[in-house]
XYZ file of C-alpha atoms in Angstrom:
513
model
C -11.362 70.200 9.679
C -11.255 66.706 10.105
C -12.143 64.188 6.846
C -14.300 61.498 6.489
C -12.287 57.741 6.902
C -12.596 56.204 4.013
C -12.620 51.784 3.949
C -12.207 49.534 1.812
C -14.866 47.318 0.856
C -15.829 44.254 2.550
C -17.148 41.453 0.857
C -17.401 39.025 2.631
C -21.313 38.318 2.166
C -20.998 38.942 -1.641
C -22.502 36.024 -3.912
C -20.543 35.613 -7.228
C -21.771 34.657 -10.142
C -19.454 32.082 -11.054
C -16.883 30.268 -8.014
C -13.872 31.198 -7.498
C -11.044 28.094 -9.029
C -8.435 27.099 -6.141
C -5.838 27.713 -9.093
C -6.485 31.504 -9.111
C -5.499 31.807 -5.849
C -1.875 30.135 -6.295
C 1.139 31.934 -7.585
C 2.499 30.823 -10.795
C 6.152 30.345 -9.554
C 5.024 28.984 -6.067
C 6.889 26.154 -4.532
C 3.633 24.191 -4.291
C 3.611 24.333 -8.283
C 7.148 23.194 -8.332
C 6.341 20.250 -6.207
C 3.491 19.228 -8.730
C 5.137 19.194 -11.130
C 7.817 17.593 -10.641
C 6.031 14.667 -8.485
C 3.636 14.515 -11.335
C 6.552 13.163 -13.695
C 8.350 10.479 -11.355
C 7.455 7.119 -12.268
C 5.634 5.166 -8.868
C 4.759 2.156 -10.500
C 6.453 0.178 -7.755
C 4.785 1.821 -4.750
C 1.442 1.530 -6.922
C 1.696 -2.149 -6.738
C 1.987 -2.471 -3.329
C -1.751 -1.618 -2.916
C -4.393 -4.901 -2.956
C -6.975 -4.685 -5.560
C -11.011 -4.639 -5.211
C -12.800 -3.092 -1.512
C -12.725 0.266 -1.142
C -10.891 3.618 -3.855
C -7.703 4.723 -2.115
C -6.292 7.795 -2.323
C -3.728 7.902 -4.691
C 0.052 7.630 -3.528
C 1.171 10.337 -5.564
C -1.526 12.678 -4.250
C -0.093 11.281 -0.814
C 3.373 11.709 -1.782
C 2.702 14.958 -3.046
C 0.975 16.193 0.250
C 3.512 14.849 2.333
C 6.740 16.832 0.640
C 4.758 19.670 0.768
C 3.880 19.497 4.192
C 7.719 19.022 5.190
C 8.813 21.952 3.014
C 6.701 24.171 5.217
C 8.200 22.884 8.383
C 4.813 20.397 8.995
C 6.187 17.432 10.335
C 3.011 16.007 12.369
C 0.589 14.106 10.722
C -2.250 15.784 12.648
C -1.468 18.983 11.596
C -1.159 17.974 7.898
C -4.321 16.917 8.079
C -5.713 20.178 9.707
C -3.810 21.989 7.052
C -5.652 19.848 4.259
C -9.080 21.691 5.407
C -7.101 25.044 5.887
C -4.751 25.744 3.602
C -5.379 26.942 0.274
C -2.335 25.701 -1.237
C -2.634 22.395 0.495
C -6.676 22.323 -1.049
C -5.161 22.750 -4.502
C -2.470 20.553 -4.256
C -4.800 17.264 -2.695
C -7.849 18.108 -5.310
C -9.767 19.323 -2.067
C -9.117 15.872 -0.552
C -8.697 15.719 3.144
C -6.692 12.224 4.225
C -6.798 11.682 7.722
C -4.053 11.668 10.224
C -3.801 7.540 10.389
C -3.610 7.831 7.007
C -0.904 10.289 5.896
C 0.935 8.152 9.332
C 0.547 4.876 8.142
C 1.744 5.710 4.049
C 4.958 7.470 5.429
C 5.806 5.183 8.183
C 4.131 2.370 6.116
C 4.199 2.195 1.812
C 7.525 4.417 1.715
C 9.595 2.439 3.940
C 12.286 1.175 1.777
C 11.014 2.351 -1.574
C 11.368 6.455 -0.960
C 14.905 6.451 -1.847
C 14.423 5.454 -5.227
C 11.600 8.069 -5.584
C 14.313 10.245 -4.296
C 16.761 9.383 -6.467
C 14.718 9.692 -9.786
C 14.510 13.338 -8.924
C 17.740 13.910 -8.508
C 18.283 11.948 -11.855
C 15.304 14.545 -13.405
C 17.431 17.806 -12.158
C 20.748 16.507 -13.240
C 19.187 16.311 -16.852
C 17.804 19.697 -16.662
C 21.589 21.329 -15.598
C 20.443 22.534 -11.915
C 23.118 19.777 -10.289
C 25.924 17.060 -11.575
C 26.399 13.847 -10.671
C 29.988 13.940 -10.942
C 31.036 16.704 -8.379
C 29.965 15.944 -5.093
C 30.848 17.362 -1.726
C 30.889 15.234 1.352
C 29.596 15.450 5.135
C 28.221 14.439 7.583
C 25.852 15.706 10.839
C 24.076 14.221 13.690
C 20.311 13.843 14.419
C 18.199 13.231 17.234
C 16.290 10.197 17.525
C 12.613 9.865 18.823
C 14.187 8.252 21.729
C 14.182 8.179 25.752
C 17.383 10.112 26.312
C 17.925 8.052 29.681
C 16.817 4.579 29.118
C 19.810 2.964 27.272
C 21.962 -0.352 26.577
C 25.676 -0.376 26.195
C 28.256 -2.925 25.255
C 30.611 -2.464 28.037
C 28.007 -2.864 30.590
C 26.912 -6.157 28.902
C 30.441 -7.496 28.796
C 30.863 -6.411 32.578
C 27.717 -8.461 33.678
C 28.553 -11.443 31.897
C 31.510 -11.161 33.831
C 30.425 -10.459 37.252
C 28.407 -13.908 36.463
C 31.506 -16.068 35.793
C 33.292 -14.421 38.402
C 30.511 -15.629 40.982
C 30.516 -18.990 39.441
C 33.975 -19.241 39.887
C 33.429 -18.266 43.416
C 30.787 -21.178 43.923
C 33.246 -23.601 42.541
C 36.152 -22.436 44.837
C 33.727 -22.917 47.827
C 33.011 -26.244 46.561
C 36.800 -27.600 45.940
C 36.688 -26.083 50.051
C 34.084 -28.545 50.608
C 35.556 -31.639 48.835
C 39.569 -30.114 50.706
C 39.310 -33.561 52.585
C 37.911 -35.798 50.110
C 40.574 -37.846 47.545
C 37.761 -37.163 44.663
C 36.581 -33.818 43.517
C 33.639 -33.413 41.228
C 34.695 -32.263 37.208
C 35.432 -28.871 36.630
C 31.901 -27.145 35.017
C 32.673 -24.370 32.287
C 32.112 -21.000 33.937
C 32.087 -18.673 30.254
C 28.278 -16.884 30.593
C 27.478 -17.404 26.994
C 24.620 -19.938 26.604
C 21.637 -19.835 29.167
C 21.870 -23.832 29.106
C 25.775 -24.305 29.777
C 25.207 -21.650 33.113
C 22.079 -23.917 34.043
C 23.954 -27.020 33.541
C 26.922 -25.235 35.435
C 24.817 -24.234 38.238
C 23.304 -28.118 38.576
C 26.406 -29.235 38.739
C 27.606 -27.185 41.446
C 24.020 -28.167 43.465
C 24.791 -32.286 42.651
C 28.196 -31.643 43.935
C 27.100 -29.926 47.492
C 24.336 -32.865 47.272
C 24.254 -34.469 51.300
C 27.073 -32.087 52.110
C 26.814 -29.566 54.498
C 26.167 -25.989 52.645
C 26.984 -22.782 54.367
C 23.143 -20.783 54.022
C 24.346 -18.082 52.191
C 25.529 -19.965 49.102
C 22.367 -22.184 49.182
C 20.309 -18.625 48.916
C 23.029 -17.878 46.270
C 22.678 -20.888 44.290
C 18.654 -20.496 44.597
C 18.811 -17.209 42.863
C 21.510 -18.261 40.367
C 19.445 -20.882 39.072
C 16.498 -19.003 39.015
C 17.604 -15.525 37.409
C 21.131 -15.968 36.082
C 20.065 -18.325 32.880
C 17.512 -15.128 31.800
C 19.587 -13.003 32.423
C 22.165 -14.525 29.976
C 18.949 -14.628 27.030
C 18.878 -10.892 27.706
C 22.655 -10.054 26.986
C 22.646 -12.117 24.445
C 19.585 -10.815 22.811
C 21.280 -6.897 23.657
C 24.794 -8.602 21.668
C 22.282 -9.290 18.886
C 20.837 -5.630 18.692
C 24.374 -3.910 19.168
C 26.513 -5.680 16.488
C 29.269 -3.603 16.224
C 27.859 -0.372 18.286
C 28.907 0.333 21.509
C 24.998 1.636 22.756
C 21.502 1.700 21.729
C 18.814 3.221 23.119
C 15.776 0.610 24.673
C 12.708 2.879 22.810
C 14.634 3.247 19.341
C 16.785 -0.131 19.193
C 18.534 1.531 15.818
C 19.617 4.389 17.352
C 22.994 4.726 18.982
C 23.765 6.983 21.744
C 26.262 9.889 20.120
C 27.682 13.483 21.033
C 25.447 15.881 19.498
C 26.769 19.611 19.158
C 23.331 20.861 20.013
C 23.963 20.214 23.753
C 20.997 21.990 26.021
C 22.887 20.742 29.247
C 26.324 22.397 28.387
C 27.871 18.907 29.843
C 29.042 16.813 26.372
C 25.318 14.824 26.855
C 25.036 11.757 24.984
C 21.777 11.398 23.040
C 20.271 8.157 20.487
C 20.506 9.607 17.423
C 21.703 8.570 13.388
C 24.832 10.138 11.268
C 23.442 11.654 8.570
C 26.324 10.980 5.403
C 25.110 13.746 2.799
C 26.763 14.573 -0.432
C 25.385 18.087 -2.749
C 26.052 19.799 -5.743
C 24.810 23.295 -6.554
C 23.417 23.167 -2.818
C 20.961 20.375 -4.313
C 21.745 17.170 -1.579
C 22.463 14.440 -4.313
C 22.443 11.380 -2.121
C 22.280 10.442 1.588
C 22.491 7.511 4.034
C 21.990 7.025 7.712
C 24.586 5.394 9.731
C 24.815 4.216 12.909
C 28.470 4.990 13.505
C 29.179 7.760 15.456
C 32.550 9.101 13.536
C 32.463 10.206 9.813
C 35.767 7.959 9.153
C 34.634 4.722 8.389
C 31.206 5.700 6.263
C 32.713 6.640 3.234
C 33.122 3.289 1.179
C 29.463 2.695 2.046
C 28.227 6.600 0.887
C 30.193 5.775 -2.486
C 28.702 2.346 -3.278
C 25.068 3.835 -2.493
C 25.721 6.826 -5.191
C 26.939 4.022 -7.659
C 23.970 1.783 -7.041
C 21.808 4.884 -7.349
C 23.303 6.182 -10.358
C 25.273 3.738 -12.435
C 28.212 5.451 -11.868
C 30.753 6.741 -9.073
C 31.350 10.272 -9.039
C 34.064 11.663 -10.753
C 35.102 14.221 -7.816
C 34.636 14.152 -4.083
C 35.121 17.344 -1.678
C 35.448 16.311 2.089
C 36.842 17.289 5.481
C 39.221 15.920 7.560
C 36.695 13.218 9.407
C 37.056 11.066 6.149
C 41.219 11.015 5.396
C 41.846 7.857 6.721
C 44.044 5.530 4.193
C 40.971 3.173 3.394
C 39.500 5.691 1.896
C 42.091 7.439 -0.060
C 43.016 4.119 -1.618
C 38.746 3.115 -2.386
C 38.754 6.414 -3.736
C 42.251 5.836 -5.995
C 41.118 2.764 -7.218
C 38.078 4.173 -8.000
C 39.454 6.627 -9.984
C 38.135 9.760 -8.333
C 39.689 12.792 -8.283
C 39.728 13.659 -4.109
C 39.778 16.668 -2.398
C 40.052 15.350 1.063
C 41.658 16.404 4.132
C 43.790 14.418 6.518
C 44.047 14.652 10.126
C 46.802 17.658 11.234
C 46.095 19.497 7.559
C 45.198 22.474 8.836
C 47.515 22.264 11.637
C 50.539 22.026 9.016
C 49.453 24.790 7.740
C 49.195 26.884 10.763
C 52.765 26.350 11.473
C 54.104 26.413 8.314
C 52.466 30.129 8.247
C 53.798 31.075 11.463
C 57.351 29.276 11.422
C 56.740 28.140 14.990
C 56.635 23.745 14.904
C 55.757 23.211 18.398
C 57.112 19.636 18.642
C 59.898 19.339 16.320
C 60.953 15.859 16.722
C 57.438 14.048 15.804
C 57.954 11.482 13.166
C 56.726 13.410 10.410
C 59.524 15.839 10.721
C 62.599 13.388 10.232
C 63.997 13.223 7.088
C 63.343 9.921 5.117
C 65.320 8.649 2.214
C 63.222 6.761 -0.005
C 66.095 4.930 -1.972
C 67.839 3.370 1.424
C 64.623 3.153 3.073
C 66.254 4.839 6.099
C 64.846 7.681 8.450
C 66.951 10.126 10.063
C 66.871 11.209 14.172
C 67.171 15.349 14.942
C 70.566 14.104 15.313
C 71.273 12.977 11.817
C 71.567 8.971 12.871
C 70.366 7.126 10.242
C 67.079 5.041 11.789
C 67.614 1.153 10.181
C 64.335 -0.445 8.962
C 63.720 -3.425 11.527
C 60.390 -4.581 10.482
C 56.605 -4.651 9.749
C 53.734 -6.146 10.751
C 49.720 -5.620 9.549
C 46.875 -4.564 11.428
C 43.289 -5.338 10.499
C 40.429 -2.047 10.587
C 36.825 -2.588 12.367
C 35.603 -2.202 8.596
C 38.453 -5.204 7.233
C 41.048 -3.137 5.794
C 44.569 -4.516 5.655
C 47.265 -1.659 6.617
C 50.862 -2.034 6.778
C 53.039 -1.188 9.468
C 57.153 -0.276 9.102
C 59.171 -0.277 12.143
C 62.694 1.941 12.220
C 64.920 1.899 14.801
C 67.629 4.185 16.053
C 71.318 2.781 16.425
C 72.522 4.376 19.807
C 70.471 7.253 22.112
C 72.405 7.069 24.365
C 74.450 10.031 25.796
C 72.407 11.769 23.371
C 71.739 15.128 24.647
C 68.649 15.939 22.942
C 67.042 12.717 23.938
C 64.981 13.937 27.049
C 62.957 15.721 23.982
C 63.228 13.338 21.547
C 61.780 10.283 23.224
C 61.077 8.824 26.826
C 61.013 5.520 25.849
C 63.778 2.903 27.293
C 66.485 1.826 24.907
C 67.343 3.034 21.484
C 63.936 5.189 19.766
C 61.660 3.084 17.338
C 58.803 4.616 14.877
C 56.033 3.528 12.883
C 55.290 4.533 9.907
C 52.568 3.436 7.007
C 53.736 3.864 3.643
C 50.992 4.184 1.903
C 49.432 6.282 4.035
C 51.864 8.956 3.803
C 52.082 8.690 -0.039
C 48.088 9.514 -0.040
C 48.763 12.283 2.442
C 51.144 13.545 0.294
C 49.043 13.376 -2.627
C 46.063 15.122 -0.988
C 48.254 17.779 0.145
C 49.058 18.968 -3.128
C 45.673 19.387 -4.504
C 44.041 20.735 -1.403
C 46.530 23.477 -1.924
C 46.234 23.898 -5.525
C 44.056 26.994 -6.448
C 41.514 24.244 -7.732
C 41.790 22.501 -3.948
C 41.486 26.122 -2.708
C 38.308 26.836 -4.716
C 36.629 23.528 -3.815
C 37.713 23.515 0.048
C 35.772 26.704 0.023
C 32.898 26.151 -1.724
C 31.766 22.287 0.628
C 31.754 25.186 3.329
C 28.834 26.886 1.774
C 27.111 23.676 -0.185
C 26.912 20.522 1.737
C 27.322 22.616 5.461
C 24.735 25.172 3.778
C 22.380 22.327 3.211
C 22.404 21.017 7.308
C 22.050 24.624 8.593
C 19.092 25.073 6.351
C 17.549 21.917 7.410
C 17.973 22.329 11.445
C 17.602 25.838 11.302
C 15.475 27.035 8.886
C 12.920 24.034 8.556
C 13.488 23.224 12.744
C 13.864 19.337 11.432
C 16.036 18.725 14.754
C 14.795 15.274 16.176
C 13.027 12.333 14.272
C 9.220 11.682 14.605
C 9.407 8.030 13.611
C 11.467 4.949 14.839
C 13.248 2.851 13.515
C 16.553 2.867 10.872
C 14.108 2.093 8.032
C 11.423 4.479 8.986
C 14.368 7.015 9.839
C 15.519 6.799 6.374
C 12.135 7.324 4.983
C 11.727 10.787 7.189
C 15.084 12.364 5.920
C 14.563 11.398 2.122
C 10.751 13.532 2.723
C 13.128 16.394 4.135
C 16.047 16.249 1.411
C 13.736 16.294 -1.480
C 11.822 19.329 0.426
C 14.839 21.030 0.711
C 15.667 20.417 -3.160
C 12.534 21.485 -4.298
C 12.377 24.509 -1.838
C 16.062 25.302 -3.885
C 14.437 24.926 -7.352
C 11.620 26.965 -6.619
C 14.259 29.503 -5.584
C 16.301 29.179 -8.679
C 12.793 29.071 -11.248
């Protein structure tokens, strides 16, 4: 005997008696709660007074702000669909008061009134859940990851190529000159030499003049006449341009042509499977508790040398340096051990070869035994020792200035007599008696970094940056698909990853309520 279905009751049509409040309809412990709240106790007096009195009521930049970290903890980067989520979204209608901001602009207050304030919106948040115990300030751990820029992946600059045009220029104008010195072979009196260095659009005009004044009434093979024709017509502009591309590059070697700020760099996410370059930023993050405590954008490709800068920005942001830092191997160069030393922190930072060291000393297998850092050294003589047990006489040192202006030290030992040695072929290939290198200081930070990372405190914090700070940039790509910038622009850039880092630590506390 079958049995009569039995639904549940539609109401669609129903009229109640009193309408339903927006707030009803939101979870008490919802993340769009948590961003409320918070937002509504950060101080934004200084964006406030970047608005004009009198004309037309604005909508408020906290309601703005509010909307925007919001929309980028639920993975809604486009302005367009914020907007259509405004009119859609229940939580969204609660959050904006049932006020719907167009696309232009939510656009035009992200890309517009946060550029170069956000961060210290950020950072007063950050301040707010240090005080309530969720992260310190003094514990940080270090890294570093690459995004993609709203760029043209193919239209680029790069400094090389600029360097080899400017060449190819003074090499031509060197040629003209040579055909005129041809010219004058028979004459007693040869024009003055013009400077040939493609650096000024005015000194390769006047260069290019006086090679015409010279072939003046002189019979002029055709092709250099079309030569100097086009010289003097493009070569001066074309000058302007490198010069204006030296401008924009600085110290990069790239840039890409729709994103001047971004720099062409090896991402890991590589869809061709052939090392493809792509504009992009280096994102320098530091987090406690999984909570990202501060961030900067660098144009550098490597990790190494943005450190120093990462520090200074937590100081500025904080009043104070942090007490601790946890980082990998990209940052344990000597420049920043000793920033770090004088500093007084407390690091927890690998060097280059670390882990490698530690590979062989578990297996007993060196592979190349006779490296410099495996002969002995004896402090008090200052001497190293060969495989061979000559003692290696100090002959030297010399400095070397960093890109980033750091003075390093250089030692130079020398060997007293390889040859007939029979363990040279292995030793060295080098002609003569062996010299090394060898920086001091260096090696005492190495030293010093090798003992705590394998203390059981370095143990303990080498394994916890794996699952904080690396956490943090897996959540971010993965989990909220923030892969590639939607604005332009290092400023603008900036902007965009402070929206996603406090979405990220508000997503966390919402978590952790």
């Amino acid at each position: 005997m079958s049995r009569k279905q039995v639904w549940k009751t539609d109401s669609q049509s129903q009229l109640s008696l009193l309408p339903p409040s927006y707030d009803d309809l939101v979870p008490v412990n919802h993340p769009v709660r948590v961003v409320n709240t918070i937002l509504e106790s950060i101080d934004l007096g200084g964006l406030e007074a970047t608005y004009k009195g009198g004309g037309t009521s604005s909508y408020h930049p906290k309601v703005l702000l509010k909307i925007l970290v919001y929309a980028y903890l639920r993975n809604l980067y486009s302005s367009r669909k914020i907007e259509r989520a405004l009119s859609e979204n229940v939580h969204f209608m609660w959050l904006s008061g049932c006020s719907i901001p167009d696309h232009n602009t939510i656009n035009n207050f992200r890309s517009g009134r946060l550029k170069g304030r956000f961060k210290a919106i950020f950072n007063q948040v950050v301040a707010l859940l240090a005080e309530q115990g969720y992260l310190s300030l003094r514990d940080i751990y270090v890294d570093g990851t690459k995004i993609e820029a709203n760029a043209n992946r193919y239209t680029f600059v790069w400094a090389k190529g600029t360097k080899t045009s400017r060449r190819r220029i003074e090499k031509q104008l060197r040629e003209l000159w040579s055909y005129v010195e041809k010219v004058y072979a028979q004459e007693e009196q040869l024009p003055n030499e013009p400077s040939f260095a493609a650096i000024d659009p005015e000194e390769v005009t006047k260069t290019v003049d006086t090679i015409n004044d010279a072939l003046k009434d002189k019979e002029v093979d055709k092709k250099v006449k079309q030569k100097l024709t086009y010289a003097k017509k493009n070569w001066p502009d074309k000058v302007a341009k490198y010069n204006e591309q030296d401008k924009i590059l600085g110290n990069r070697g790239s840039y890409s042509k729709t994103d001047p700020d971004a720099t062409f760099m090896r991402m890991k996410d590589d869809h061709m499977k052939n090392g493809q370059l792509k504009a992009g930023y280096n994102i320098q993050g530091s987090s406690n508790n999984q909570f990202l405590v501060n961030y900067t954008l660098e144009q550098s490709p490597t990790d190494t040398t943005t450190l120093p800068g990462h520090l200074e920005e937590h100081q500025s942001s904080f009043g104070q340096m942090p007490g601790r830092v946890t980082a990998d191997s990209g940052y344990g160069s000597e420049e920043n051990y000793q920033k770090m030393e004088d500093q007084g922190i407390d690091a927890f930072v690998k060097y280059n070869y670390f882990h490698k060291e530690q590979q062989e000393a578990k297996s007993g297998k060196v592979k190349k035994p006779f490296t410099v850092d495996k002969l002995h050294y004896n402090e008090q003589t200052d001497t190293y020792y060969c495989p061979m047990g000559q003692g290696m006489t100090h002959i030297g040192s010399f400095q070397r200035t960093t890109k980033k202006g750091y003075l390093q030290t250089i030692h130079q030992y020398q060997a007293k007599n390889c040859s007939g040695c029979p363990i040279r072929p292995l030793c060295h290939k080098a002609k003569g008696n062996r010299v090394v290198e060898r920086n001091h200081n260096l090696e005492r930070h190495k030293q010093r970094a090798r003992e705590k990372l394998l203390s059981e405190d370095g143990i303990a914090h080498r394994k916890q940056r794996c699952w904080d700070i690396e956490a943090i940039f897996g959540n971010i790509k993965q989990n909220m698909a923030f892969k590639r910038f939607m604005l332009r622009g290092i400023e603008k850039v900036e902007t965009e990853f402070g929206l996603i880092a406090m979405a990220h630590n508000l997503k966390k506390l919402s978590l952790a309520l």
